[in-house]
mmCIF file of C-alpha atoms in Angstrom:
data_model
loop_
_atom_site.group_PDB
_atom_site.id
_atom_site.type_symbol
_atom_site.label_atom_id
_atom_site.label_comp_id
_atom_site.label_asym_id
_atom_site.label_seq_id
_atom_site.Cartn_x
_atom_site.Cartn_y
_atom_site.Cartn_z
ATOM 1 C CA UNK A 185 -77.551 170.839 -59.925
ATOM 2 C CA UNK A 186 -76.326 169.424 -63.101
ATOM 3 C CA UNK A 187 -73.991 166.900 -61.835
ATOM 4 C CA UNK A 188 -77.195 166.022 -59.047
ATOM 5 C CA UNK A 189 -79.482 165.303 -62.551
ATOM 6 C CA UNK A 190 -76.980 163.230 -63.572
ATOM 7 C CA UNK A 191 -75.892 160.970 -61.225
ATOM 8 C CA UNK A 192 -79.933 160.469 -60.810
ATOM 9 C CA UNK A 193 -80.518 159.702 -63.932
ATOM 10 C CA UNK A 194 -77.699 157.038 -64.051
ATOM 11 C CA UNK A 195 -79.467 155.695 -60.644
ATOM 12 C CA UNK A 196 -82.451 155.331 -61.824
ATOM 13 C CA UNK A 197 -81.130 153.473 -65.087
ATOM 14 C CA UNK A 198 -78.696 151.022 -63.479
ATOM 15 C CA UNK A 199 -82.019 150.263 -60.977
ATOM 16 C CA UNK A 200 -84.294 149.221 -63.850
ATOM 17 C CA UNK A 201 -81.884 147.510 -65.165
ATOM 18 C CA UNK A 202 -81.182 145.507 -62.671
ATOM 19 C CA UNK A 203 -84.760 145.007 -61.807
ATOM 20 C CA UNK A 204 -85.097 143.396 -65.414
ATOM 21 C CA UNK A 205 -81.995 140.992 -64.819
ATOM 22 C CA UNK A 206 -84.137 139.669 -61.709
ATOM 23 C CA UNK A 207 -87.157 139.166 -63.847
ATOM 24 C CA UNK A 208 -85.503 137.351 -66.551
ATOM 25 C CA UNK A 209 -83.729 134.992 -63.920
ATOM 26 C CA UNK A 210 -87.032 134.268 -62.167
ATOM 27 C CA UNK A 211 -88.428 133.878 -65.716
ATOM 28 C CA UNK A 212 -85.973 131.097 -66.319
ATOM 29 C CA UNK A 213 -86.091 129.385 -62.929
ATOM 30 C CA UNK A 214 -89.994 129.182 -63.076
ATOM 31 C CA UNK A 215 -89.412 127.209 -66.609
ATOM 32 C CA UNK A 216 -86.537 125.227 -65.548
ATOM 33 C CA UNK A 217 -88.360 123.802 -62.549
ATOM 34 C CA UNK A 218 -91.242 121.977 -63.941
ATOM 35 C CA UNK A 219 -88.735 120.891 -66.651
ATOM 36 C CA UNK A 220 -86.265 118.918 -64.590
ATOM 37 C CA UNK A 221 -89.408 117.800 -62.497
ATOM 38 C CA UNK A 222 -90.967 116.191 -66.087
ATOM 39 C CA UNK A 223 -86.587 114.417 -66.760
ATOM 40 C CA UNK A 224 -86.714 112.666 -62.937
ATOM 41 C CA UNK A 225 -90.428 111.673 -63.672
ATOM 42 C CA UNK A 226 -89.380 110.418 -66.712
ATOM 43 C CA UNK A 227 -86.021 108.712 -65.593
ATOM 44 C CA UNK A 228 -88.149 106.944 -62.120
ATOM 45 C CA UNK A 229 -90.437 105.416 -64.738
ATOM 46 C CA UNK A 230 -87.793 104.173 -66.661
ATOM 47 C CA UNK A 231 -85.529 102.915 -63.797
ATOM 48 C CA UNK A 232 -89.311 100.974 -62.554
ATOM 49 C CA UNK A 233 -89.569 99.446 -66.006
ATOM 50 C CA UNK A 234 -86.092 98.029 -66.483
ATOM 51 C CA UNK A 235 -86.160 96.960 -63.009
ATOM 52 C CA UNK A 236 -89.634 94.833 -64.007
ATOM 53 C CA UNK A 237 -88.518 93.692 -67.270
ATOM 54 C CA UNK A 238 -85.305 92.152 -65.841
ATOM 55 C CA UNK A 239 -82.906 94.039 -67.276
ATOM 56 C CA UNK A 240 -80.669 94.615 -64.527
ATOM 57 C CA UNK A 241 -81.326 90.528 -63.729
ATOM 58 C CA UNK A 242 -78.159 88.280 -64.145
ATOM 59 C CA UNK A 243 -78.877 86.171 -66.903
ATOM 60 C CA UNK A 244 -79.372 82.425 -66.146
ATOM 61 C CA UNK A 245 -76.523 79.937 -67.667
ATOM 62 C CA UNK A 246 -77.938 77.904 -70.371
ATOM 63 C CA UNK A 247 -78.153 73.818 -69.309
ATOM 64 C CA UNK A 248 -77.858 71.351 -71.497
ATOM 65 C CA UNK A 249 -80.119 68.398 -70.591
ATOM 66 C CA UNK A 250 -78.631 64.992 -72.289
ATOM 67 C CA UNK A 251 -80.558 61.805 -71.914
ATOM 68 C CA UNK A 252 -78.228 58.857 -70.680
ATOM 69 C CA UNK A 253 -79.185 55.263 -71.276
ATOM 70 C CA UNK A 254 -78.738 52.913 -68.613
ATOM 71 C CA UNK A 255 -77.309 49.432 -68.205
ATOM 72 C CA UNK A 256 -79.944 47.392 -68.081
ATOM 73 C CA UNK A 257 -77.937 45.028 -65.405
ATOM 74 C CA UNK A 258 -75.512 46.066 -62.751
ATOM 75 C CA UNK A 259 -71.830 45.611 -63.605
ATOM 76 C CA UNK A 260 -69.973 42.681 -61.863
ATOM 77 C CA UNK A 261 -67.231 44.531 -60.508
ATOM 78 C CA UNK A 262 -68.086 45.549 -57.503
ATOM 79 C CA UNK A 263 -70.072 43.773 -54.399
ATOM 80 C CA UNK A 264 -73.188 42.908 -56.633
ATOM 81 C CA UNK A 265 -71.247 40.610 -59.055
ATOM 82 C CA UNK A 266 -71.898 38.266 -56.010
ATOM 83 C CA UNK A 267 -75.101 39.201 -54.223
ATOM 84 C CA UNK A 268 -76.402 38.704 -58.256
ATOM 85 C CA UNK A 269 -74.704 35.491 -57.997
ATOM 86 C CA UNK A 270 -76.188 34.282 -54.006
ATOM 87 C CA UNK A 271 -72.720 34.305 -53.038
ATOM 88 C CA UNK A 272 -72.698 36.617 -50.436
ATOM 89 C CA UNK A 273 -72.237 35.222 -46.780
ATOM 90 C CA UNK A 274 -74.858 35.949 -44.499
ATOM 91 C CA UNK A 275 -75.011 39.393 -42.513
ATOM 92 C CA UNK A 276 -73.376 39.798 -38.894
ATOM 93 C CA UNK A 277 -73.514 39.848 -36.325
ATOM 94 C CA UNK A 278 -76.390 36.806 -35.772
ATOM 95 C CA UNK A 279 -78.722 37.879 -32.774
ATOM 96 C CA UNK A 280 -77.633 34.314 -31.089
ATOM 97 C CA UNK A 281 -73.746 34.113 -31.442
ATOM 98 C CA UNK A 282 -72.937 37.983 -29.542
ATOM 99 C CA UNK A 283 -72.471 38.062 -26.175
ATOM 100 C CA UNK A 284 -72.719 42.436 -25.163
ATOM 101 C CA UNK A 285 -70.407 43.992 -23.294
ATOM 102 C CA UNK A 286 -69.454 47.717 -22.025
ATOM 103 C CA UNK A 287 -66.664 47.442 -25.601
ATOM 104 C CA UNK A 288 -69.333 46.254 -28.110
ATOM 105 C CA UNK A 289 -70.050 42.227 -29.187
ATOM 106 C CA UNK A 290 -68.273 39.587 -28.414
ATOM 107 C CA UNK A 291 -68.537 36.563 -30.265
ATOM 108 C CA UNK A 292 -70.615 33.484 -28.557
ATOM 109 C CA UNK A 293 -72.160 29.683 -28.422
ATOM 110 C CA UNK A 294 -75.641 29.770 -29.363
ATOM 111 C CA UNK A 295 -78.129 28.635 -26.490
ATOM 112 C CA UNK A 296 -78.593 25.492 -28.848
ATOM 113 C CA UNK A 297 -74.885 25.387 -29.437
ATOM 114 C CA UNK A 298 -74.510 26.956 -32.963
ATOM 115 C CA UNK A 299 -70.805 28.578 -33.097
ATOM 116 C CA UNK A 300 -69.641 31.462 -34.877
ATOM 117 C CA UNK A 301 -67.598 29.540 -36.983
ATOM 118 C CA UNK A 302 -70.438 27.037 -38.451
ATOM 119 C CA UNK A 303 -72.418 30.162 -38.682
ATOM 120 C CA UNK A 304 -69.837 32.881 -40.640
ATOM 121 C CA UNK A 305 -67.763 30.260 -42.437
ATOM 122 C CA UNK A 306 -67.844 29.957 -45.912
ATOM 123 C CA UNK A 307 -69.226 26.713 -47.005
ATOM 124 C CA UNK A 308 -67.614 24.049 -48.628
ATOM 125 C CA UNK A 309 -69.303 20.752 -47.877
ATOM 126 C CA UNK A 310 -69.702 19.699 -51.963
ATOM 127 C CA UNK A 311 -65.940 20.225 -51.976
ATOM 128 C CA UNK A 312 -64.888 18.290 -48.997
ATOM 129 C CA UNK A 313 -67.246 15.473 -49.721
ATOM 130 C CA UNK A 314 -66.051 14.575 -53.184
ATOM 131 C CA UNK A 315 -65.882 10.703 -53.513
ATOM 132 C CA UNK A 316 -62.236 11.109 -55.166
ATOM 133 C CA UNK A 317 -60.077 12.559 -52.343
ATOM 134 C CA UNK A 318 -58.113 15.929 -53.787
ATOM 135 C CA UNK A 319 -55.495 17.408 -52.093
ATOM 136 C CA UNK A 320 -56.537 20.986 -51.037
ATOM 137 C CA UNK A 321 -54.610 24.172 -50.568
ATOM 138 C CA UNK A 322 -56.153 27.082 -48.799
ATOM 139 C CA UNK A 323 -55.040 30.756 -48.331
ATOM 140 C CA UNK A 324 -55.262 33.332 -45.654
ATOM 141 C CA UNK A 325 -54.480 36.904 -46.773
ATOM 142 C CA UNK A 326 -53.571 38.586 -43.690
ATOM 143 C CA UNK A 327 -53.136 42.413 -42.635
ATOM 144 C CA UNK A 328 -56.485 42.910 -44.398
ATOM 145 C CA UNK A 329 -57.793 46.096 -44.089
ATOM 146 C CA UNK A 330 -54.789 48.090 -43.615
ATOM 147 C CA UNK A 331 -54.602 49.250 -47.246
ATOM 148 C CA UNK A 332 -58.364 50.278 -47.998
ATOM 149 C CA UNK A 333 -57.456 50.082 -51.525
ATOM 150 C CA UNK A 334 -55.863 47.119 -51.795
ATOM 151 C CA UNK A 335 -58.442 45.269 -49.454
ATOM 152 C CA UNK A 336 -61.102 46.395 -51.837
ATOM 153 C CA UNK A 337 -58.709 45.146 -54.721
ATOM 154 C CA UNK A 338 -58.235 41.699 -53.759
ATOM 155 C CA UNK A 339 -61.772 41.017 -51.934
ATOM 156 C CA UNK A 340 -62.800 41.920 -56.522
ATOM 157 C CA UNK A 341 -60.070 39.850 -57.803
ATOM 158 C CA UNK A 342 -59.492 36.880 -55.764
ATOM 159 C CA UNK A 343 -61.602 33.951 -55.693
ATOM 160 C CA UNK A 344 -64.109 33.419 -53.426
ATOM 161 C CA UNK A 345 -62.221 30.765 -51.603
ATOM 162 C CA UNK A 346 -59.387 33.006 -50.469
ATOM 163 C CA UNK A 347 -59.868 34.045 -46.999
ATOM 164 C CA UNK A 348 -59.561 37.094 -45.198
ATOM 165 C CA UNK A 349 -58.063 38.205 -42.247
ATOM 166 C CA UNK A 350 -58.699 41.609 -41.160
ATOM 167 C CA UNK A 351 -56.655 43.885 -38.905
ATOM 168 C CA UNK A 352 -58.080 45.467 -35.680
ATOM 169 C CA UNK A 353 -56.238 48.026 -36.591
ATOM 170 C CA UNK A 354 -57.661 48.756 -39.583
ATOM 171 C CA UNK A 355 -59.572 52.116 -40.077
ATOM 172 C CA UNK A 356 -63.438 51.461 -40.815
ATOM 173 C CA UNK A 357 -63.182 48.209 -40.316
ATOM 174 C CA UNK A 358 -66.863 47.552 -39.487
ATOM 175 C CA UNK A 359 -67.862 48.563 -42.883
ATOM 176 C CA UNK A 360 -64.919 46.745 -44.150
ATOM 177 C CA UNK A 361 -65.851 43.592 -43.140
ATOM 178 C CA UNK A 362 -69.610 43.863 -44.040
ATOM 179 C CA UNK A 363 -67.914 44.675 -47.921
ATOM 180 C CA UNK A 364 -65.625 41.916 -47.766
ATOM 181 C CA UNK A 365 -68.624 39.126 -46.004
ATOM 182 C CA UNK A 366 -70.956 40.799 -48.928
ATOM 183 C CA UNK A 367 -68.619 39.780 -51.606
ATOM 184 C CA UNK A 368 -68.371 36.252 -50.525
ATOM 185 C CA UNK A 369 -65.079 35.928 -48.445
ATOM 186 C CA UNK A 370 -64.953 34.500 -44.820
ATOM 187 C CA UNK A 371 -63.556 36.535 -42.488
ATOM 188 C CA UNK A 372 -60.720 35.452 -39.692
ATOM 189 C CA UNK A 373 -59.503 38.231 -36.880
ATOM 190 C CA UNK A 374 -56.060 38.668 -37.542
ATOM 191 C CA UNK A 375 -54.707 38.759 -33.999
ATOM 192 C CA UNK A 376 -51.638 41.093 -32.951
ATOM 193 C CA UNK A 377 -48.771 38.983 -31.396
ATOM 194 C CA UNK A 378 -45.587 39.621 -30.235
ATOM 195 C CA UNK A 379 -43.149 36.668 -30.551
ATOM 196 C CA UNK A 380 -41.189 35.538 -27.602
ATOM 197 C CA UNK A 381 -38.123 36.771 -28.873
ATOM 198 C CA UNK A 382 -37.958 40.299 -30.764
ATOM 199 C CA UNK A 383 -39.901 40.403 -34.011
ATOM 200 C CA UNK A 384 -38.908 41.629 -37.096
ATOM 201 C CA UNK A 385 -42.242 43.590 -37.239
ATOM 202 C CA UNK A 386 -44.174 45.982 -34.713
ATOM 203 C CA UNK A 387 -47.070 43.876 -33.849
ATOM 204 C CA UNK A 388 -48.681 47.431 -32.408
ATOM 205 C CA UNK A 389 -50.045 48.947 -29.334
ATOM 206 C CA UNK A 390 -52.931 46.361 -28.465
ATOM 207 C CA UNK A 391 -50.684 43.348 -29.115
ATOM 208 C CA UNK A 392 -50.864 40.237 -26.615
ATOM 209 C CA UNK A 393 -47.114 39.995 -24.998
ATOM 210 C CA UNK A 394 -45.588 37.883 -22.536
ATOM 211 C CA UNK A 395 -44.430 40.958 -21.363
ATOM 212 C CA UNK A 396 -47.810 42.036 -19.846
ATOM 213 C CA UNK A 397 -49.949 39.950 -17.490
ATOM 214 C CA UNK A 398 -52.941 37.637 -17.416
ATOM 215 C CA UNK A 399 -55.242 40.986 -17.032
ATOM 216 C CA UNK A 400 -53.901 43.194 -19.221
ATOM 217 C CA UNK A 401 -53.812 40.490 -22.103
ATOM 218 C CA UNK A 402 -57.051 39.434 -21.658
ATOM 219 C CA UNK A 403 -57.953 43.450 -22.006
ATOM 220 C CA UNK A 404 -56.063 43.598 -24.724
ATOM 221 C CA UNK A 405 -57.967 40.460 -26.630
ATOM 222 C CA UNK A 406 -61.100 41.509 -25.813
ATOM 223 C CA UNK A 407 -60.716 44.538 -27.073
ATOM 224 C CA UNK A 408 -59.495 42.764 -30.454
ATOM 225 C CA UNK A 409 -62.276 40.399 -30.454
ATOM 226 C CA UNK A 410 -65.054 43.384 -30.376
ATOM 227 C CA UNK A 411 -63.375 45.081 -33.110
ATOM 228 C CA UNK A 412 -66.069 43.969 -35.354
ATOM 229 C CA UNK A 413 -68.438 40.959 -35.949
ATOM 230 C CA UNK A 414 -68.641 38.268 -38.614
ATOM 231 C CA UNK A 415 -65.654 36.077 -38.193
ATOM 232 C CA UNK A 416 -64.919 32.279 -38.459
ATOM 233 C CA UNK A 417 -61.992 32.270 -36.318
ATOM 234 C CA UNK A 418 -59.112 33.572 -35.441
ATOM 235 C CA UNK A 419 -55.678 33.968 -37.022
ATOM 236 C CA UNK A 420 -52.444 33.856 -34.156
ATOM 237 C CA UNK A 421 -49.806 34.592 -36.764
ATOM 238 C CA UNK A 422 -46.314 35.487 -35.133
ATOM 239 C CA UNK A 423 -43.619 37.230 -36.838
ATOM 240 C CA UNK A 424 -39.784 36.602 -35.677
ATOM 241 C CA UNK A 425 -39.188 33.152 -34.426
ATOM 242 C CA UNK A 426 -42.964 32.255 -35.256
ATOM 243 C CA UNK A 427 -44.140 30.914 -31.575
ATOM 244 C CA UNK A 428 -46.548 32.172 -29.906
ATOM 245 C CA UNK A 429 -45.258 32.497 -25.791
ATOM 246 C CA UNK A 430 -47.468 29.566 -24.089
ATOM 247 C CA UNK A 431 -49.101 32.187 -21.514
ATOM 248 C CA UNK A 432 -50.368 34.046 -24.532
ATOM 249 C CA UNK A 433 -51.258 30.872 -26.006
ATOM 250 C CA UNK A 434 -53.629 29.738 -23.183
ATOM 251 C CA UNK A 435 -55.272 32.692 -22.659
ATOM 252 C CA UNK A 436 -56.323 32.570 -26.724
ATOM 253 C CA UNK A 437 -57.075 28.549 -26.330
ATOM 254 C CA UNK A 438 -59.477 29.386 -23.795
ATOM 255 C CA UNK A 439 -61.537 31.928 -25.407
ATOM 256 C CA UNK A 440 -61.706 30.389 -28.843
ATOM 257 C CA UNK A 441 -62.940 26.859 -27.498
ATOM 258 C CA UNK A 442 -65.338 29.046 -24.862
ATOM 259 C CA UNK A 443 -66.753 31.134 -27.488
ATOM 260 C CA UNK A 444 -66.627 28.506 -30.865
ATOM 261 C CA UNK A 445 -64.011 30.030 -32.840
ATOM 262 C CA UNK A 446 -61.970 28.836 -35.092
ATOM 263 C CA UNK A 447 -57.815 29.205 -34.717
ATOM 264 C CA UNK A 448 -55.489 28.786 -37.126
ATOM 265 C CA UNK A 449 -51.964 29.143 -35.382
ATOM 266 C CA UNK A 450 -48.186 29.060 -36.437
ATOM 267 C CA UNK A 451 -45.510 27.245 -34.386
ATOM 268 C CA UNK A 452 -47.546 24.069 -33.498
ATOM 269 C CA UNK A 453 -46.193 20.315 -33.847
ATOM 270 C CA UNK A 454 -48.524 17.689 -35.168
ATOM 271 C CA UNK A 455 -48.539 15.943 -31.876
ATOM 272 C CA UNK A 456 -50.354 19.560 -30.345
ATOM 273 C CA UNK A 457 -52.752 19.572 -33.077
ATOM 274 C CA UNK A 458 -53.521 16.158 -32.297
ATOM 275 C CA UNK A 459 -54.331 17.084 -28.433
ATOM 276 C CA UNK A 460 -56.871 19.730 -29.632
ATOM 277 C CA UNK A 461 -60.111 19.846 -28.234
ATOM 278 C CA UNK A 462 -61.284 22.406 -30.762
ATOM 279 C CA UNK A 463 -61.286 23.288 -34.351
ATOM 280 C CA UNK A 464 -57.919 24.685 -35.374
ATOM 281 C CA UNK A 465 -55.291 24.042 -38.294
ATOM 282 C CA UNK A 466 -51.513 24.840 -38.507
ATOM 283 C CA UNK A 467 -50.286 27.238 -41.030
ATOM 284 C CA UNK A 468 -48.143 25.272 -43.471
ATOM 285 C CA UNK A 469 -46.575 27.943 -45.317
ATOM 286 C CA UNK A 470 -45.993 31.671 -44.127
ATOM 287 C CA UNK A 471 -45.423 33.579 -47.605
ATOM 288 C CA UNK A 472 -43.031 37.195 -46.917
ATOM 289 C CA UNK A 473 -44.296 40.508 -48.120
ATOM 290 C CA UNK A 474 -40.547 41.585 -49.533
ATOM 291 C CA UNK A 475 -40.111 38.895 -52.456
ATOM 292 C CA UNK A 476 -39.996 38.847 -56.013
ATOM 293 C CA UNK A 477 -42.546 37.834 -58.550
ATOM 294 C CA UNK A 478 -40.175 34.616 -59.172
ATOM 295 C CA UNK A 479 -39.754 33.865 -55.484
ATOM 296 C CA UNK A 480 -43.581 34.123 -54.890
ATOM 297 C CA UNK A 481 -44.858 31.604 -57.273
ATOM 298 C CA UNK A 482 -41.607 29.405 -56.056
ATOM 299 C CA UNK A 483 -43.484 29.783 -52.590
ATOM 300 C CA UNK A 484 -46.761 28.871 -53.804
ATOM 301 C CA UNK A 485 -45.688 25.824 -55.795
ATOM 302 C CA UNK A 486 -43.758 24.808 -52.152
ATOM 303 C CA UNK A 487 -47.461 25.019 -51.200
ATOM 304 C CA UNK A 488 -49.061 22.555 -53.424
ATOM 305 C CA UNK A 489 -45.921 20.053 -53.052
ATOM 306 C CA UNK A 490 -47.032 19.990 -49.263
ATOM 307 C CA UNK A 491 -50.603 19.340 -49.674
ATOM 308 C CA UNK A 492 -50.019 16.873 -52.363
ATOM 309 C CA UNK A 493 -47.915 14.997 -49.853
ATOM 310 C CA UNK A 494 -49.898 15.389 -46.730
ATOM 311 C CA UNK A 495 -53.799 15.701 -48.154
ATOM 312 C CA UNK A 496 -54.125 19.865 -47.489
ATOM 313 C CA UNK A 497 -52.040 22.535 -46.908
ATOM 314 C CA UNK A 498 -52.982 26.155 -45.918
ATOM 315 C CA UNK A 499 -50.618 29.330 -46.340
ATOM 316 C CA UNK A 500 -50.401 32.481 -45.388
ATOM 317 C CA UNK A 501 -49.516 35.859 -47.266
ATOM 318 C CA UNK A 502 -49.374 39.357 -46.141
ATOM 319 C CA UNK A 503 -51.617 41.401 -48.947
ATOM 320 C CA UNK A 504 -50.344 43.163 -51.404
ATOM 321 C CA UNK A 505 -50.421 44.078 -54.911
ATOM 322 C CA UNK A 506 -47.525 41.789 -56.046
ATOM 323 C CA UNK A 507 -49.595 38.773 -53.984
ATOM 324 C CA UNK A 508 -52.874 39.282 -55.704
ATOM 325 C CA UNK A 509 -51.483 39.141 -58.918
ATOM 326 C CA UNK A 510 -49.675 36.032 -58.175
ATOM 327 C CA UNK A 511 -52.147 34.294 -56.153
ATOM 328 C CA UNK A 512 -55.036 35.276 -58.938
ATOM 329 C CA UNK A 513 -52.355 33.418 -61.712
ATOM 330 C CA UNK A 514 -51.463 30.579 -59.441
ATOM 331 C CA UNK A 515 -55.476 29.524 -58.615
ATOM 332 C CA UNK A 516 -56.573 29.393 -62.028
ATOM 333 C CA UNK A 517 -54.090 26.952 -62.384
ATOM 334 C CA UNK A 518 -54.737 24.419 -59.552
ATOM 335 C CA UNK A 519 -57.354 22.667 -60.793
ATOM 336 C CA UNK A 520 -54.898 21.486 -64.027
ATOM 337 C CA UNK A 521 -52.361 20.021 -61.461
ATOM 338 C CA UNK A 522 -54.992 17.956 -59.332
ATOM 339 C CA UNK A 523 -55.136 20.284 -56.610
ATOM 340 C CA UNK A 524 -58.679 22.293 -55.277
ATOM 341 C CA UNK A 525 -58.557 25.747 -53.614
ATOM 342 C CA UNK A 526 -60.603 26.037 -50.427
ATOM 343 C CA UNK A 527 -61.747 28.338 -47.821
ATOM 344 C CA UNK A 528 -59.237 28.353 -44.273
ATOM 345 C CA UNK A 529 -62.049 27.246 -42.770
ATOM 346 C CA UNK A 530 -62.158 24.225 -44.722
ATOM 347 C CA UNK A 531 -59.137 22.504 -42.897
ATOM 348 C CA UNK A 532 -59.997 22.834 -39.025
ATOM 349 C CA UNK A 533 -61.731 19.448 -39.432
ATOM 350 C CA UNK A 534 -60.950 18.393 -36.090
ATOM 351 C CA UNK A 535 -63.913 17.435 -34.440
ATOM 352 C CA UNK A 536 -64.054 19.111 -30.594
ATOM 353 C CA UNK A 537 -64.201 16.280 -27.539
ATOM 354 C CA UNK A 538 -67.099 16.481 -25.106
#
């Protein structure tokens, strides 16, 4: 019975006591509850106002706003030096002078017989009708075009009388002929040629060729002629042996007196020129793209002694860095020696027969 008491007795104590332990933990759970309950209150309220007051926001970079005074006029080095100075040519095509077709315009007579070339050539009646006659020289700077930069270089540097004659080849060449047209330059269509005999340069893939026949030439210039609008003439310049094969020759003689154009050829005898029934001028002087500084201006004084001896004299240089240095140096000098610079178109002053 005594043992029995005992192990009762313990019972009963370890029961109460663990019936206390279960209080107190209830105790402190009750307590603890509403505590964290008030910390997340707290912490949403202070999560809502940082989130309002930006502060989680990332800051804005600071600008600095600096007040720039400007020119008052333009600058004159690029294409409104000369619309400032009314020296621009006027803007092509000219409703009258296209004729449309499935490849774009083709250049045309006028119902009242105004050609392209009276129209888009650069004037220069005061020159020509000086009462002291001075020999004239006159430049064509071929391959135009090619070289975006170095179009853009010499259209800024050159005078005004230096004409242009841009490649159908040439990438953007609409816009490149409104740029150089806007800066005061005529503009001639540098026609792709091969020569009779191999040439010492590819002439390219739309060249005319003696090779090819009536119809695929005449494709072939048409598709050169609608290249883009604007110009006075065109320019048949032949490398190699320098003649242009007679088929090819026709078929060009044919359109340019059809449609009024201009042509300034190489390989023609004074006696052909003579014949013309069109306006059209030889080139005197064909200037290479591989020679020195020295050999250039020995070139360009060849020039002058030729139009000194018969009136005028036109030339012909491929463009290039070297040649618009030289040609810029050699111009400012003409007037000194008696000699007047003037526009290609200038020299095809032979009146067309009826």
């Amino acid at each position: 019975d005594f043992f029995m008491t005992q192990s009762h007795a313990a019972t009963s104590s370890l029961s109460v006591s663990i019936d206390q332990t279960d209080r107190k933990r209830r105790t402190k759970t009750r307590l603890a509850l509403p505590l964290l309950a008030a910390l997340a209150l707290i912490l949403c309220v202070t999560l809502f106002v940082a989130v309002r007051a930006g502060w989680f926001t990332r800051p804005e970079l600071p600008v600095a706003v600096v007040p720039l005074e400007w020119p008052e006029e333009p600058n004159a080095t690029s294409s409104t030096r000369n619309r400032a100075q009314t020296s621009g040519l006027p803007q092509a095509p000219d409703p009258r002078l296209i004729e449309i077709i499935p490849e774009g315009f083709l250049p045309a007579r006028a119902a009242d017989g105004t050609t392209p070339l009276s129209v888009y050539a650069r004037p220069a009646a005061t020159v020509l009708e000086s009462k002291t006659p001075v020999p004239t020289v006159a430049i064509i700077m071929r391959r135009a075009g090619i070289g975006q930069l170095v179009t853009s270089e010499a259209m800024l540097r050159l005078p005004l009388e230096i004409s242009f004659a841009l490649s159908p080849y040439a990438s953007e060449v609409d816009r490149q002929a409104i740029e150089i047209r806007e800066e005061g330059h005529e503009l001639f269509l540098d026609l792709p040629i091969a020569a009779a005999r191999s040439p010492i340069d590819d002439p390219g893939p739309k060249a005319l060729s003696s090779s090819l026949n009536e119809q695929d030439n005449h494709a072939r210039l048409r598709w050169s002629l609608t290249r883009f609008p604007g110009y006075a003439g065109l320019l048949g310049h032949v490398g190699g042996d320098g003649v242009v094969p007679a088929p090819v020759r026709a078929l060009i003689v044919k359109e340019v007196e059809g449609r009024g154009l201009g042509l300034i050829e190489t390989g023609q005898t004074s006696s052909e020129m003579d014949r013309a029934n069109f306006f059209r001028a030889p080139v005197r002087l064909s200037i290479e793209n591989d020679l020195s500084s020295e050999a250039f201006d020995a070139a360009l004084s060849q020039l002058e002694s030729i139009a000194q001896k018969n009136g005028s004299a036109l030339g012909v240089a491929n463009i290039s860095p070297l040649a618009i240095e030289r040609i810029k140096h050699w111009s400012s000098k003409l007037s000194e020696k008696g000699l007047r610079l003037v526009p290609a178109s200038a020299l095809l002053t032979r009146e067309p027969r009826s």
